[in-house]
Structures are given as structure tokens and as C-alpha cells.
XYZ file of C-alpha atoms in Angstrom:
594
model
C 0.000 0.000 0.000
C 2.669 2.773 0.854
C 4.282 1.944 -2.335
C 1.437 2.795 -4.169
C 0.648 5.973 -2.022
C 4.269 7.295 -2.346
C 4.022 8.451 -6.015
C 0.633 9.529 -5.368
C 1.695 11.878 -3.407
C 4.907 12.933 -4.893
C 2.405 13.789 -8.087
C 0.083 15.500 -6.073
C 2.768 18.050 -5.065
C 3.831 18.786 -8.894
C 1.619 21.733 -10.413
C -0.625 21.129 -13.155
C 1.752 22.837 -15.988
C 4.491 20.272 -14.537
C 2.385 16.987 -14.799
C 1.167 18.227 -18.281
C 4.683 19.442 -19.625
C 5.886 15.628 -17.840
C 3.004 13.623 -19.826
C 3.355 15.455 -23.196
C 7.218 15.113 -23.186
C 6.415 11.235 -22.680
C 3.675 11.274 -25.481
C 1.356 10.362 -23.311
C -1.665 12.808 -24.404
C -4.577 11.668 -22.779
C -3.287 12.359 -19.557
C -1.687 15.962 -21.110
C -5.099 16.497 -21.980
C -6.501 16.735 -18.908
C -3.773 18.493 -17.550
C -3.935 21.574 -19.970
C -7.412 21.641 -20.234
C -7.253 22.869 -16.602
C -4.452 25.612 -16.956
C -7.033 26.905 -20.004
C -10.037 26.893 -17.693
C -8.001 29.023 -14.866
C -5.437 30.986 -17.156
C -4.590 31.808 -20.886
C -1.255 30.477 -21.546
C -0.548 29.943 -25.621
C 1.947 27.105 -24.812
C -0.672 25.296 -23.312
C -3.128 25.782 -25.709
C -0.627 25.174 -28.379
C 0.325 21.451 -26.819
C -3.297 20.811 -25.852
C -4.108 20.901 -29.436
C -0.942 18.621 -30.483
C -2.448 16.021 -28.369
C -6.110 16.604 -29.902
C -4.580 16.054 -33.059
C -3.387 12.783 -32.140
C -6.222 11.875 -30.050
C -8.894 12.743 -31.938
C -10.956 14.206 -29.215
C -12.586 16.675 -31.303
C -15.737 16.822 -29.419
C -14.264 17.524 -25.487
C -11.833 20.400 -27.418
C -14.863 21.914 -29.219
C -16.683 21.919 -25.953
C -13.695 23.738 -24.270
C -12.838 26.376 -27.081
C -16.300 27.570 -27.473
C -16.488 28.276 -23.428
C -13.401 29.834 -23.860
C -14.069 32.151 -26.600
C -17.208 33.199 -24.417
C -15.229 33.617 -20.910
C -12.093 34.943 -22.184
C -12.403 37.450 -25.355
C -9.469 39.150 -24.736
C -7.817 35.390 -26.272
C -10.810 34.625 -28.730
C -8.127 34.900 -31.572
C -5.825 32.632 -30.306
C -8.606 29.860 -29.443
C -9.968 30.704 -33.445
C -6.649 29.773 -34.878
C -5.937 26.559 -32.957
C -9.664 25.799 -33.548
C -8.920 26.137 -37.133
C -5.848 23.801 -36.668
C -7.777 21.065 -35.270
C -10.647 21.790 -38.281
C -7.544 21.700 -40.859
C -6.569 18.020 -39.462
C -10.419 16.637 -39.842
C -9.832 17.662 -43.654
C -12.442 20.355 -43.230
C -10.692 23.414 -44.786
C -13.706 25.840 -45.872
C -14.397 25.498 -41.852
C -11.158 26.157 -40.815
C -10.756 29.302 -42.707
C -13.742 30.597 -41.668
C -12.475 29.885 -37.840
C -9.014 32.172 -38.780
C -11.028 35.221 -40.588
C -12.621 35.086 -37.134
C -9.830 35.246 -35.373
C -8.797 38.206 -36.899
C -11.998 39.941 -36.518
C -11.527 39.145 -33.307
C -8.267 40.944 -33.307
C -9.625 44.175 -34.037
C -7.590 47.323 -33.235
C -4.919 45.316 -30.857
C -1.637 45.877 -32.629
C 0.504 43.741 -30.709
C -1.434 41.098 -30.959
C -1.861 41.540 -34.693
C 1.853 41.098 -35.170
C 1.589 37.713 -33.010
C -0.727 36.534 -35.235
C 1.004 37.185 -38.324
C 4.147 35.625 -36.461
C 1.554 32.120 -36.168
C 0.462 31.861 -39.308
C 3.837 32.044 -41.028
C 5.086 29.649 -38.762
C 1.675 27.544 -39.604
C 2.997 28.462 -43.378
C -0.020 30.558 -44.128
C 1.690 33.945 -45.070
C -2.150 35.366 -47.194
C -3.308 34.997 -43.795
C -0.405 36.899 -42.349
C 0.094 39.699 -44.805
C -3.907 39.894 -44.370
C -3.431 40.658 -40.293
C -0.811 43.410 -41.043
C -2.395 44.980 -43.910
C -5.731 45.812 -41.637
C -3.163 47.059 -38.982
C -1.949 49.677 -40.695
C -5.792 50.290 -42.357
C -6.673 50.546 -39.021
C -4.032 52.869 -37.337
C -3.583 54.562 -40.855
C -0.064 54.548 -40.773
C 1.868 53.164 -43.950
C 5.167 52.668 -42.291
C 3.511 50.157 -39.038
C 5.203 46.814 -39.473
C 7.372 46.794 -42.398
C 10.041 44.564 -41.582
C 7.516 42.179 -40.714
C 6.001 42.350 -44.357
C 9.377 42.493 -45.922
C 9.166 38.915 -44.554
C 6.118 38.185 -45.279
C 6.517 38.843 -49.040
C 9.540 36.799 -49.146
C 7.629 33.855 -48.112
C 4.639 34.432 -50.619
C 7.723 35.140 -53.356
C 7.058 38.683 -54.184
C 10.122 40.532 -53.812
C 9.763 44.087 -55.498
C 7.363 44.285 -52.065
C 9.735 42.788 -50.176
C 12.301 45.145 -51.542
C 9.797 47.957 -51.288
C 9.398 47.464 -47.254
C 12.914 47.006 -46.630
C 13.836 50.463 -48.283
C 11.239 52.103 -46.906
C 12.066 50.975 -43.821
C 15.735 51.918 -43.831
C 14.955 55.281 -45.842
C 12.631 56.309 -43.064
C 14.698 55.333 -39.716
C 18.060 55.692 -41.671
C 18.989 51.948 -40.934
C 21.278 50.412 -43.019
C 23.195 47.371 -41.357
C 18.989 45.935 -40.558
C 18.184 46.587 -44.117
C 21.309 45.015 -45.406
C 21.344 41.668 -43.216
C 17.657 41.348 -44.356
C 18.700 41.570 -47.972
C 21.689 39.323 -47.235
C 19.084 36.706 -46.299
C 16.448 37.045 -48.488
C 17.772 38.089 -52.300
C 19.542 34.482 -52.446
C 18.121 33.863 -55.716
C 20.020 35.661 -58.812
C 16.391 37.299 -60.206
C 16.165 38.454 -57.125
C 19.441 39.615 -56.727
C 18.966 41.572 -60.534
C 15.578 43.334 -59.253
C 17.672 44.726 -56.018
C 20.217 46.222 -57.843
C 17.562 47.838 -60.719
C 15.252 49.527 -57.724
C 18.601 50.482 -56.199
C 19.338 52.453 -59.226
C 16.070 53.693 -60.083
C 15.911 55.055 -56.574
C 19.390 57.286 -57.220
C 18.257 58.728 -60.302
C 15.086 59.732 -58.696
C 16.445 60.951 -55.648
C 19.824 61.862 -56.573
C 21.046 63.632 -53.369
C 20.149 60.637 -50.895
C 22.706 59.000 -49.738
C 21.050 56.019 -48.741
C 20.203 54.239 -51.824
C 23.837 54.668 -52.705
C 25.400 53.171 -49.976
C 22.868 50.556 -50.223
C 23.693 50.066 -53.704
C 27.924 50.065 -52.831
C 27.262 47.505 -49.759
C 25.551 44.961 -52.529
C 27.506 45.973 -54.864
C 31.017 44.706 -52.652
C 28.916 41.605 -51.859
C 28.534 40.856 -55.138
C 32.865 41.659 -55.136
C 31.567 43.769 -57.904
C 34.636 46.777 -56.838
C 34.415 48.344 -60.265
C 30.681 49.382 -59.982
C 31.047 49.888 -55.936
C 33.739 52.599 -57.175
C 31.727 54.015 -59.626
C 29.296 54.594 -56.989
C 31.596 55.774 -54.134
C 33.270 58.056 -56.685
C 30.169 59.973 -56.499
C 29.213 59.798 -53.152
C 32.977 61.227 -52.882
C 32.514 64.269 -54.811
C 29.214 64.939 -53.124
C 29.545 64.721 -49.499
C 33.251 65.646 -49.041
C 34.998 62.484 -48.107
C 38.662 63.583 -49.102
C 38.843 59.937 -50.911
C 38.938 58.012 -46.884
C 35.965 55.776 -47.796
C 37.582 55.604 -51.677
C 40.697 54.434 -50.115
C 38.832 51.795 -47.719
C 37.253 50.000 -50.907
C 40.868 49.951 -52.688
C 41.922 48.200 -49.535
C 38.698 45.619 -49.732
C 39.545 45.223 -53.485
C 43.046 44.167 -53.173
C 41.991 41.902 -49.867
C 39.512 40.188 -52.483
C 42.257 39.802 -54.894
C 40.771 42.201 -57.422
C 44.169 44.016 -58.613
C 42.921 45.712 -61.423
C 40.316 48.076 -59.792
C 42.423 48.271 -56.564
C 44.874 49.960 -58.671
C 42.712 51.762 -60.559
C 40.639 53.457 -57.403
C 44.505 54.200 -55.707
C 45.450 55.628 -58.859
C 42.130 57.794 -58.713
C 43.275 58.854 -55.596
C 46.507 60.141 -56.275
C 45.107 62.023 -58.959
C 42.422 63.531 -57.195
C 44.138 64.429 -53.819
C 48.071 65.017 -54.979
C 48.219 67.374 -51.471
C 45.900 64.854 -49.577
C 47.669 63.633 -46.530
C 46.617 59.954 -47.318
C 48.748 60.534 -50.967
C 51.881 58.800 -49.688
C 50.014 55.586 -49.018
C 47.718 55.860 -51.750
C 50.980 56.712 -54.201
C 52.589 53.530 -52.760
C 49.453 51.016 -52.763
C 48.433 52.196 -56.446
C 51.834 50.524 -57.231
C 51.558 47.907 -54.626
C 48.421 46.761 -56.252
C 49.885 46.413 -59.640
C 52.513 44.240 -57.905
C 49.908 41.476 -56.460
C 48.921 41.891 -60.287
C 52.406 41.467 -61.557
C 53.078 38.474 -59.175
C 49.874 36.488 -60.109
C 49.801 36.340 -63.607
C 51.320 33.626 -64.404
C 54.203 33.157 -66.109
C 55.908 36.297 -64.144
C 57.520 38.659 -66.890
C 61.338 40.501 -65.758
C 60.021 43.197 -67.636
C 57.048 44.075 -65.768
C 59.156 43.745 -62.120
C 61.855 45.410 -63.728
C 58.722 48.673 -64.316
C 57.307 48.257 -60.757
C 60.471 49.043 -59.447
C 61.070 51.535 -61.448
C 57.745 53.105 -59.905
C 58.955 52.558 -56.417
C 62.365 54.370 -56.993
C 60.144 57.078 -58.822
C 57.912 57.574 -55.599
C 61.447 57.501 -53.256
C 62.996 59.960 -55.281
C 59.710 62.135 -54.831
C 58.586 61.659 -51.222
C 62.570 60.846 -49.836
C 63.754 57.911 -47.663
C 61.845 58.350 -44.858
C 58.942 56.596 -42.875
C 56.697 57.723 -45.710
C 58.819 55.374 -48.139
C 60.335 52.475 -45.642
C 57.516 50.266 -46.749
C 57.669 50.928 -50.308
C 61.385 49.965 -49.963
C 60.569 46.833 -48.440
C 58.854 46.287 -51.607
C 61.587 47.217 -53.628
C 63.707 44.639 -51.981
C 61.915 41.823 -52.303
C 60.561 42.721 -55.653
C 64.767 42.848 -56.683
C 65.607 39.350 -54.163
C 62.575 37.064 -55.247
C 62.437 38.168 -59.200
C 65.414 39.384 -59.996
C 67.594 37.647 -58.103
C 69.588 40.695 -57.203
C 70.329 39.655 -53.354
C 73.043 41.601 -52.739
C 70.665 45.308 -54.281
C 67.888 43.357 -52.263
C 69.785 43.353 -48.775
C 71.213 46.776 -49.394
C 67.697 48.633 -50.051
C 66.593 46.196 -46.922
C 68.897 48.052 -44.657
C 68.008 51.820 -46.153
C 63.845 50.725 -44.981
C 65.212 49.433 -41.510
C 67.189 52.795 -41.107
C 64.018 54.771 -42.339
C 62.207 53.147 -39.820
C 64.353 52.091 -37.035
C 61.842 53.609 -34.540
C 58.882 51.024 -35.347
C 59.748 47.777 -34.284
C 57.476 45.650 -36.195
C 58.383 47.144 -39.377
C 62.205 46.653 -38.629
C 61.301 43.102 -37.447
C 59.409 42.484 -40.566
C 62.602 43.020 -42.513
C 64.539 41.058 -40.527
C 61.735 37.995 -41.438
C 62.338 39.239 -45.591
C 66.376 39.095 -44.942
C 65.878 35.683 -43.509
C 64.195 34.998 -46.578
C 67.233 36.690 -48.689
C 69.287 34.028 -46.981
C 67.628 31.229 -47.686
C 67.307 32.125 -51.658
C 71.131 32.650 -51.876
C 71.486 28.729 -49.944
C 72.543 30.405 -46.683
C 70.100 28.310 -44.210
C 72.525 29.124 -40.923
C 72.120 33.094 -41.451
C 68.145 32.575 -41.707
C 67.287 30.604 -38.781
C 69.873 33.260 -37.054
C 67.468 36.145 -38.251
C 64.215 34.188 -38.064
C 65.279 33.048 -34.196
C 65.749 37.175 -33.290
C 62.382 37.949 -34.576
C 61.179 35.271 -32.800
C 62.955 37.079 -29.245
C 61.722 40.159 -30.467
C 58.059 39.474 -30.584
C 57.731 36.295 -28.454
C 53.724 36.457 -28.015
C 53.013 38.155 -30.706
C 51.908 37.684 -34.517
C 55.431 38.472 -36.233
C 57.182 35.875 -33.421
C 54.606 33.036 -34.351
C 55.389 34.274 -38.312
C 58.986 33.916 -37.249
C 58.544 30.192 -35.578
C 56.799 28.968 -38.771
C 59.649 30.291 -40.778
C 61.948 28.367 -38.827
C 59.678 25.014 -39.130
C 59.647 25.488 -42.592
C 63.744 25.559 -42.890
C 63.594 22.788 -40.588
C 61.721 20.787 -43.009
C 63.220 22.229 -46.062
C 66.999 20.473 -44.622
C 65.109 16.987 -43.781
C 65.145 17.885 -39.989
C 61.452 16.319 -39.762
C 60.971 15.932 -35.959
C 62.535 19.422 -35.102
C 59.836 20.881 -37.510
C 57.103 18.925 -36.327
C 57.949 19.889 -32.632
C 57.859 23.979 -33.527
C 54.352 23.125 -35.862
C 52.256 21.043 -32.945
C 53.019 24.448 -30.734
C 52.312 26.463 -33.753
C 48.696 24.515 -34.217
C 47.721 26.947 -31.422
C 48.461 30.123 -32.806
C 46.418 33.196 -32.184
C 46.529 33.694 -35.959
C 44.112 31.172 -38.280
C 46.526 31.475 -41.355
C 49.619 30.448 -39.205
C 47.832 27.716 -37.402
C 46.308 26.324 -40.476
C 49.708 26.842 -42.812
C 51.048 24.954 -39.836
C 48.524 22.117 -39.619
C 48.764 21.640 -43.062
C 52.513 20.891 -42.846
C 52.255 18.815 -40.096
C 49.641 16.724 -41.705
C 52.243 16.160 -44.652
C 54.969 15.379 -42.379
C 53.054 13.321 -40.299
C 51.494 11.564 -43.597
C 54.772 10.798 -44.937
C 57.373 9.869 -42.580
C 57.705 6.850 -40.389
C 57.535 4.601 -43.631
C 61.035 3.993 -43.687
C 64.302 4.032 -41.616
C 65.596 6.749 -44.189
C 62.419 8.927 -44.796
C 64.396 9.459 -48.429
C 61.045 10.129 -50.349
C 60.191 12.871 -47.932
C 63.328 14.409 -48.005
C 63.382 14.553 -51.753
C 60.145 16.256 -51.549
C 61.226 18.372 -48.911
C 64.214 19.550 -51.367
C 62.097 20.282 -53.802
C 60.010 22.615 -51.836
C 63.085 24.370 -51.140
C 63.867 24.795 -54.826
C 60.523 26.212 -55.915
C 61.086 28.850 -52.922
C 64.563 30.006 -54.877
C 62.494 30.286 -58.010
C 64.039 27.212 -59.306
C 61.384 25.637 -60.896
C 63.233 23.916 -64.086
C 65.109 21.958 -61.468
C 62.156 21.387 -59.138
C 59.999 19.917 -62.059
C 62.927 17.856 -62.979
C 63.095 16.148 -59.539
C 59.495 16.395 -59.413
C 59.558 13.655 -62.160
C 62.176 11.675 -61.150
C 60.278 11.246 -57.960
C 56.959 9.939 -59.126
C 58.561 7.731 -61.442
C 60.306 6.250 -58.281
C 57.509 6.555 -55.931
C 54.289 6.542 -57.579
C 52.839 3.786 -55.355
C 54.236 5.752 -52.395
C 52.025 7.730 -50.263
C 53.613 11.082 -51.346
C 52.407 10.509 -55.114
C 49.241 12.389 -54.958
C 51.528 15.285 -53.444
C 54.320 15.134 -55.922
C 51.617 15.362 -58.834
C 49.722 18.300 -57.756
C 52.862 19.796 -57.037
C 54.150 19.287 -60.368
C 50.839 20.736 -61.765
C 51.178 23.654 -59.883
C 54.715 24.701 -60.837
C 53.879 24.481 -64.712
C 50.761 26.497 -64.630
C 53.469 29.307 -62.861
C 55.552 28.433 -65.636
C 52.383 28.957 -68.472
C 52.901 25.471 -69.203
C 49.281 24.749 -69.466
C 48.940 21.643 -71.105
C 51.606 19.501 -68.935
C 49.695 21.343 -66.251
C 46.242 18.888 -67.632
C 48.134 15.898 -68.080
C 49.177 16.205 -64.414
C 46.219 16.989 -62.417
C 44.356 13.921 -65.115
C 46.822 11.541 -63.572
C 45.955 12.884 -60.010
C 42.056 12.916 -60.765
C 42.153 9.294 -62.158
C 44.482 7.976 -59.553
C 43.394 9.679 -56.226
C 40.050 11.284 -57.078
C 38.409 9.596 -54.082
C 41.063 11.101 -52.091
C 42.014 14.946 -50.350
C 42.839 16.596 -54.057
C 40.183 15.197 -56.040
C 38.297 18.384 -55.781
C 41.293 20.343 -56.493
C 42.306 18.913 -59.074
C 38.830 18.723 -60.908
C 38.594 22.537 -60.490
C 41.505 23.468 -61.376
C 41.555 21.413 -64.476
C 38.031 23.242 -65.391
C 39.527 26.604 -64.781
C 42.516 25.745 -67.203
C 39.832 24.784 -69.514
C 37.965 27.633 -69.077
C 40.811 30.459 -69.226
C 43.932 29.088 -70.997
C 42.762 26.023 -73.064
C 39.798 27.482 -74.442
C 37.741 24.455 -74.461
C 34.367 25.695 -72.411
C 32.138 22.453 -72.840
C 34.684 20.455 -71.480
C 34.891 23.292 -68.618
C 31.275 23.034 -68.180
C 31.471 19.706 -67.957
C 34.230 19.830 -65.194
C 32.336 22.202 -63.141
C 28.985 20.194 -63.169
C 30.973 17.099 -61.896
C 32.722 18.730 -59.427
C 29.213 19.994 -58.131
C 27.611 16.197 -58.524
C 30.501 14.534 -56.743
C 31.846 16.539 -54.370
C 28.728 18.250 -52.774
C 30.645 19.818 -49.772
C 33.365 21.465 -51.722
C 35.031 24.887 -50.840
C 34.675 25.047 -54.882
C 31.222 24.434 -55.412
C 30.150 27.832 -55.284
C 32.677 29.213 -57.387
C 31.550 26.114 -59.730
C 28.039 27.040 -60.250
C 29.078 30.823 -60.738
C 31.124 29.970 -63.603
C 29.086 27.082 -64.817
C 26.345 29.812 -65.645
C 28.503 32.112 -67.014
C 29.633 29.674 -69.751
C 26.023 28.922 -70.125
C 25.056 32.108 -71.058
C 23.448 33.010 -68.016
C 22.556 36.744 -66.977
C 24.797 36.876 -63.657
C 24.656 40.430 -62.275
């Protein structure tokens, strides 16, 4: 008997909102039934009224809920709406759909002038996926309060689900027009113009809007935010070019997109928006950077176009003396004499001009450390191109002193892994990498993962590690810019070790050094091997894109692109590249992309 009382009583002390939340969590309506229909006789709670009608649902005790929600909508008005809707729900799941309707236009009747609770119910039906009903509520809202401007973020979402984006579009601008919001406007339009029609109608309102109101600012910044989603930087400077000239900004916000550009890899305009700059400011005080990034820009472009022409470094740098000679050797021109050197060291092979200009930008700028440290990381460098490994890791160490817990020390560790496993010294460099994993920095850490994986991968196969070391050499030669030897060993060693573990590394290797060398076609033949061999495996991707982008740009052979890119899409789902793939897949279509 007292085992029977006990849990009697332990359940008589638990409220009823516990013992219902405890039976509908078990799925055990019939009791949660009970439970909630007493909260709803006492108190309007919608959680409760929500549940109860779960478990109705999957009862089927239509008759003992009608009973309840008509003596509910008679005692408690104030909630008639909310017992109208979930009336209608339990109507819906009997198949009787001309009733339930009829039970939601009553609940918004029932709404009448109550604002709040018209934006509740707009938030219920969308989330019952019935957004007529919900534009319907919010509509007679602002009929009712007769004020155009009540709830327009709420519609903006609204017309997204029921696929009408010029209102959408319309709300959201309206919105951030009137209260001057743009970062609410622009994550809104950052979730909801996904689709590239969508995308197209944004940027044609955008511009409509500026010709009809040419002197507010808003559209246009609108229109520059989408535009550098879209990493469109040649419209986006278009557009800031005028906002420039209009409001006054001395070329700061100019000089900010130049800065995006070039972080997005987009040389061309970079240099063309610096070069704007210089033109339009000469006696601006942001001309000395400008002057130097204008060239610096045209160097990223110089450096990634692929094979690198003598003749176009040998111009660069005659820009950089040309700025020196103008501004001085001073802290205005350390940095574009840290350029010059490595510019003169890395394509030129001029070490000995390379180290001298090094030490005229650590004399300009003895008095910032960083920037004197960074040039201590570029002589290590200098060292390690003229075969001098001893002076690097002697440099690359004092950095490392110099800025112990800080970005430029970590820069200088991973410097010194890499010569470690450059001279076959694999333990030593795994040691400094599993500390480096941690870095404060995501590049370092993940430069440093990725090595470790390699070494890691690769070594412990045999007593003499000799494929890794051979590997390891070659590395080294590609980072003195010599390739023709590098591609040399390169073969050698998957002729020796294509069943070795390394082989998928050797080949995309090899693939990568000819398309810097413009060597397209041995480039293919490569990254085929590497598809057909280890497609299953960590380049497969890779190597499928970057085949379809040789296809695409050098090889001129855009069905076989297409082709490429659809694969990649089909097969590797999860890609970093898929993106990119369906961008370019549509362009070689022929679709409009915007």
C-alpha cells in the first residue's frame, strides 16, 4: 500500500503545468489532456493551448476540445483569436478546410484594433505556413491605425515567403529610408535576395531610386554595400566616386574600398581606385600611401599572372624608386622599400641590391619595431634564396625574441619550421608546428597544420624517410624560383615513388609549378593523372577545379569546362569550390549573372 501511495503523493505536489509538460514530453496525451485543459479553464497560456491541441490532433478528441474552445471564446475574449486559430488547426486536421478558414477570418476579426497582438498573429500563421493569412493581419493594422510605415520589416518577410520581392524590396527600403537603418536593411537583404532574379531586381530599384532621388545618400550606400557583396569593386567605385565628390569624403571611404579590393584579390580596380586617388588628392595627406598602394596593387597583379615577366618587375620598381625619389627615404617610403627589396631578391635575383635597399627601410624606420622586425623575417628569406640556411634561422630566431607572443614571433617560428623541413630535420619541424597549431593567428595555425599533416602523412615509412626528403628539397627549390630543377626532380620522384604515399603530393605539385611556368597543357596531363588515380582522395576536388579553370581560361575548351564544373558539383557536394563552380558554370552557359 505505501508503495502505491508514495508516487501519489509525490504527483500530487507537482503543479498542473508540470504533470502536463511531464506527460506530453512522454507522449502520453490523454493524460496531457486533462492536464492543460485545466491551466485553459483558470489561465490563458498559448503554450498550453498550443500542446493541448498537439495532443487533440493525435487523439482525436474533437468533441471535449470543441466543448472547451467555445467556453473559452465566451469567458475569455481578450484570447478569442488565439482559441480561433488553434480551432482552425484542429478543423484543418479533420480535412475540413472551408471550416477552418472561416475559424481564422474570425480570429482576426476578433483581433480588431490590438496591434501587438496583430503582429503575433502574423508571427503564427507564417510559422503555420499561411503567409495570405499573415500579410492579411498586417495589412488591416496599418488600415486601421492609418499609418503606412507600421510593421514593415515584418512584411518584408512576409513577401519573401509568398515570393514577391519588389514588395519585399519595397518594405525594406522604406524601412531603412525612413529610420536611416542600413546594417537591418542590409542583413535582411543578405538573407532574403539568395536567388540571382532576385538579386537583378535589387540592384535595378537600387538604381532607379538614385536617379530619382539623386542627393540621398542612402540608396547609394545601399547600392555600394551589394555591390562589394557581389565583389563587384568596379561598380562599388563608380558609386563611391560619387558619393565622394558629393559629401566631401577627401577619398577616406575611396581608399577603404581599394583596400577591400586588393583583400579580395581584385588588382585591377584596386589599382585603378589608388590611382584615382593620387590624382584627385596630390596634397591629400593619405597621398603617400595611396601613391605607394596604387603601385603595390599592380605588384599582387604582376606576381599572379602567371608566367611572371622581368620586364614588368623590372617597371614596378622603377615606380617605387620614382615615388622615393619624390617623397625621400623616410617613414613615408620604408615600406615601399621593403617592396623594392623583395621585388629585386625574389624576381630578380639581385640579393646583394635586395639586402642593401633592406637596410636603407630598416634605417628609415628604425623607430617602429614591427616594421624593422618584418625586414629582418624578408632578410631571412634573402638568406635562404642565396642557400645560406645558418644566417636565416639566425634572423628568423631574433624575430622570434623580439616578438615572443606576438603575430610576427609566431610568423617567425613557422619560418623556422619550414627551414627545418626544407633540410630533412622532420621531428625538429614537427615539434615547432604542434606548438604552432595553437596560434592566435588562423593562417599560421592552419599553414602549420597543413605541414604537419604532410609530415606526419609521410614519414615513419622507412628508416631513411628518403622520399620525404626529396620532396622536402624540392620545396626548397621552388622557394629560390628554381622551378626547371624542381619539375625535374618532381619527375624523377613519381617515377620512383608513384605507389608511395607522397604521389598524390608530388603530382599536384608538379601541376602547380607548370601552370606558374604557363605550361598549361603539362599542367592537364598532371592533375588527369591525379584525378584518375586519387580522385576519391584529399585533391580530387582540387584537381577537378583546377583542371576546369585551365579549360575555361587558358585552353579554351568551355564544354569540357562546363562539364568539369557540373561534376565537381555532382561529386563533391561539400566542396570549398562548389560555389565558385556554379558561378562559372552559368557564365559559360550564357546566363545573366549580375
Amino acid at each position: 500500500m505505501i508503495s502505491i501511495l508514495v508516487p501519489a503523493a509525490a504527483a500530487l505536489g507537482q503543479s498542473d503545468r508540470e504533470l502536463a509538460e511531464e506527460y506530453f514530453k512522454s507522449n502520453d496525451c490523454p493524460k496531457a489532456i486533462t492536464y492543460y485543459g485545466n491551466i485553459l479553464k483558470s489561465s490563458f497560456e498559448k503554450a498550453a493551448l498550443k500542446n493541448y491541441t498537439t495532443c487533440i490532433v493525435k487523439t482525436k478528441e474533437w468533441s471535449a476540445a470543441e466543448q472547451l474552445f467555445k467556453k473559452q471564446i465566451k469567458a475569455d475574449a481578450a484570447n478569442s483569436s488565439w482559441y480561433h486559430i488553434y480551432w482552425g488547426i484542429m478543423l484543418e486536421a479533420q480535412g475540413k478546410a472551408q471550416e477552418a478558414a472561416k475559424r481564422n477570418e474570425q480570429a482576426i476579426a476578433a483581433a480588431g484594433s490590438r496591434i501587438d497582438l496583430r503582429r503575433d498573429m502574423a508571427e503564427e500563421f507564417r510559422t503555420q505556413n499561411k503567409p495570405e493569412l499573415a500579410r492579411t493581419v498586417l495589412l488591416e493594422a496599418r488600415q486601421i491605425t492609418k499609418r503606412d510605415d507600421l510593421f514593415q520589416l515584418e512584411l518584408a518577410s512576409v513577401y519573401r515567403d509568398l515570393n514577391s520581392p519588389e514588395k519585399m524590396i519595397d518594405e525594406l527600403l522604406s524601412y531603412g529610408m525612413r529610420y536611416q537603418n542600413t546594417e537591418v536593411v542590409q542583413n535582411m537583404l543578405q538573407d532574403f535576395t539568395k536567388d540571382e532574379k532576385e538579386q537583378a531586381l535589387l540592384e535595378k530599384v537600387l538604381y532607379d531610386k538614385i536617379q530619382k532621388f539623386p542627393n540621398e545618400g542612402f540608396y547609394n550606400e545601399l547600392l555600394i554595400w551589394y555591390q562589394i557583396q557581389k565583389k563587384d569593386f568596379y561598380k562599388a567605385f563608380i558609386q563611391e566616386r560619387s558619393l565622394d565628390k558629393r559629401f566631401k569624403h577627401n577619398g577616406a571611404r575611396l581608399y577603404n574600398l581599394g583596400n577591400l579590393a586588393l583583400q579580395n584579390q581584385d588588382y585591377a580596380n584596386a589599382g585603378n581606385i589608388f590611382d584615382y586617388l593620387v590624382k584627385e588628392y596630390p596634397k591629400g595627406q593619405l597621398y603617400p600611401v595611396v601613391r605607394r598602394m596604387a603601385i603595390f596593387a599592380r605588384e599582387e597583379q604582376v606576381k599572379n599572372t602567371y608566367p611572371i615577366k622581368t620586364a614588368e618587375v623590372q617597371k614596378l620598381l622603377g615606380q617605387y624608386q620614382a615615388l622615393v625619389d619624390e617623397l625621400g627615404v623616410n617613414l613615408r617610403t620604408m615600406e615601399a622599400l621593403r617592396n623594392m627589396a623583395i621585388l629585386n631578391a625574389f624576381y630578380m635575383n639581385d640579393f646583394k641590391v635586395a639586402i642593401n635597399i633592406l637596410q636603407k627601410a630598416i634605417e628609415a624606420g628604425k623607430q617602429e619595431k614591427n616594421f624593422v622586425d618584418k625586414c629582418k623575417l624578408d632578410l631571412g628569406d634573402i638568406y635562404l634564396l642565396q642557400g645560406e640556411p645558418w644566417e636565416a634561422t639566425l634572423v628568423y630566431s631574433q624575430v622570434e625574441k623580439s616578438q615572443k607572443d606576438d603575430l610576427l614571433g609566431y610568423e617567425a617560428k613557422l619560418r623556422n619550421a619550414k627551414l627545418h623541413y626544407f633540410k630533412g630535420e622532420f621531428e625538429l619541424a614537427k615539434a615547432v608546428l604542434d606548438i604552432l597549431k595553437k596560434a592566435t593567428s588562423r593562417e599560421i595555425a592552419n599553414d602549420a597544420n597543413e605541414l604537419s599533416l604532410l609530415i606526419m602523412d609521410n614519414t615513419g615509412l622507412d628508416s631513411t624517410e628518403a622520399a620525404m626528403k626529396q620532396y622536402s628539397n624540392v620545396e626548397l627549390l621552388l622557394f629560390q624560383n628554381k622551378r626547371f630543377d624542381a619539375l625535374d626532380t618532381l619527375k624523377q620522384l613519381y617515377t620512383k615513388y608513384q605507389n608511395h604515399s607522397l604521389a598524390d603530393e608530388i603530382l599536384w605539385l608538379t601541376a602547380r609549378t607548370y601552370i606558374k611556368l604557363d605550361s598549361n597543357q603539362q599542367a592537364m596531363e598532371n592533375l588527369q593523372t591525379l584525378y584518375a588515380k586519387f580522385g576519391h582522395d584529399i585533391y580530387g576536388d582540387d584537381a577537378l577545379f583546377t583542371m576546369a579553370k585551365l579549360l575555361q581560361e587558358k585552353l579554351n575548351d568551355k564544354d569540357q569546362a562546363m562539364k568539369f564544373y557540373q561534376e565537381l558539383m555532382e561529386k563533391y557536394p561539400g566542396s570549398i569550390f562548389v560555389a565558385e563552380s556554379r558561378k562559372r558554370f552559368r557564365q559559360l552557359r550564357g546566363d545573366v549573372i549580375n
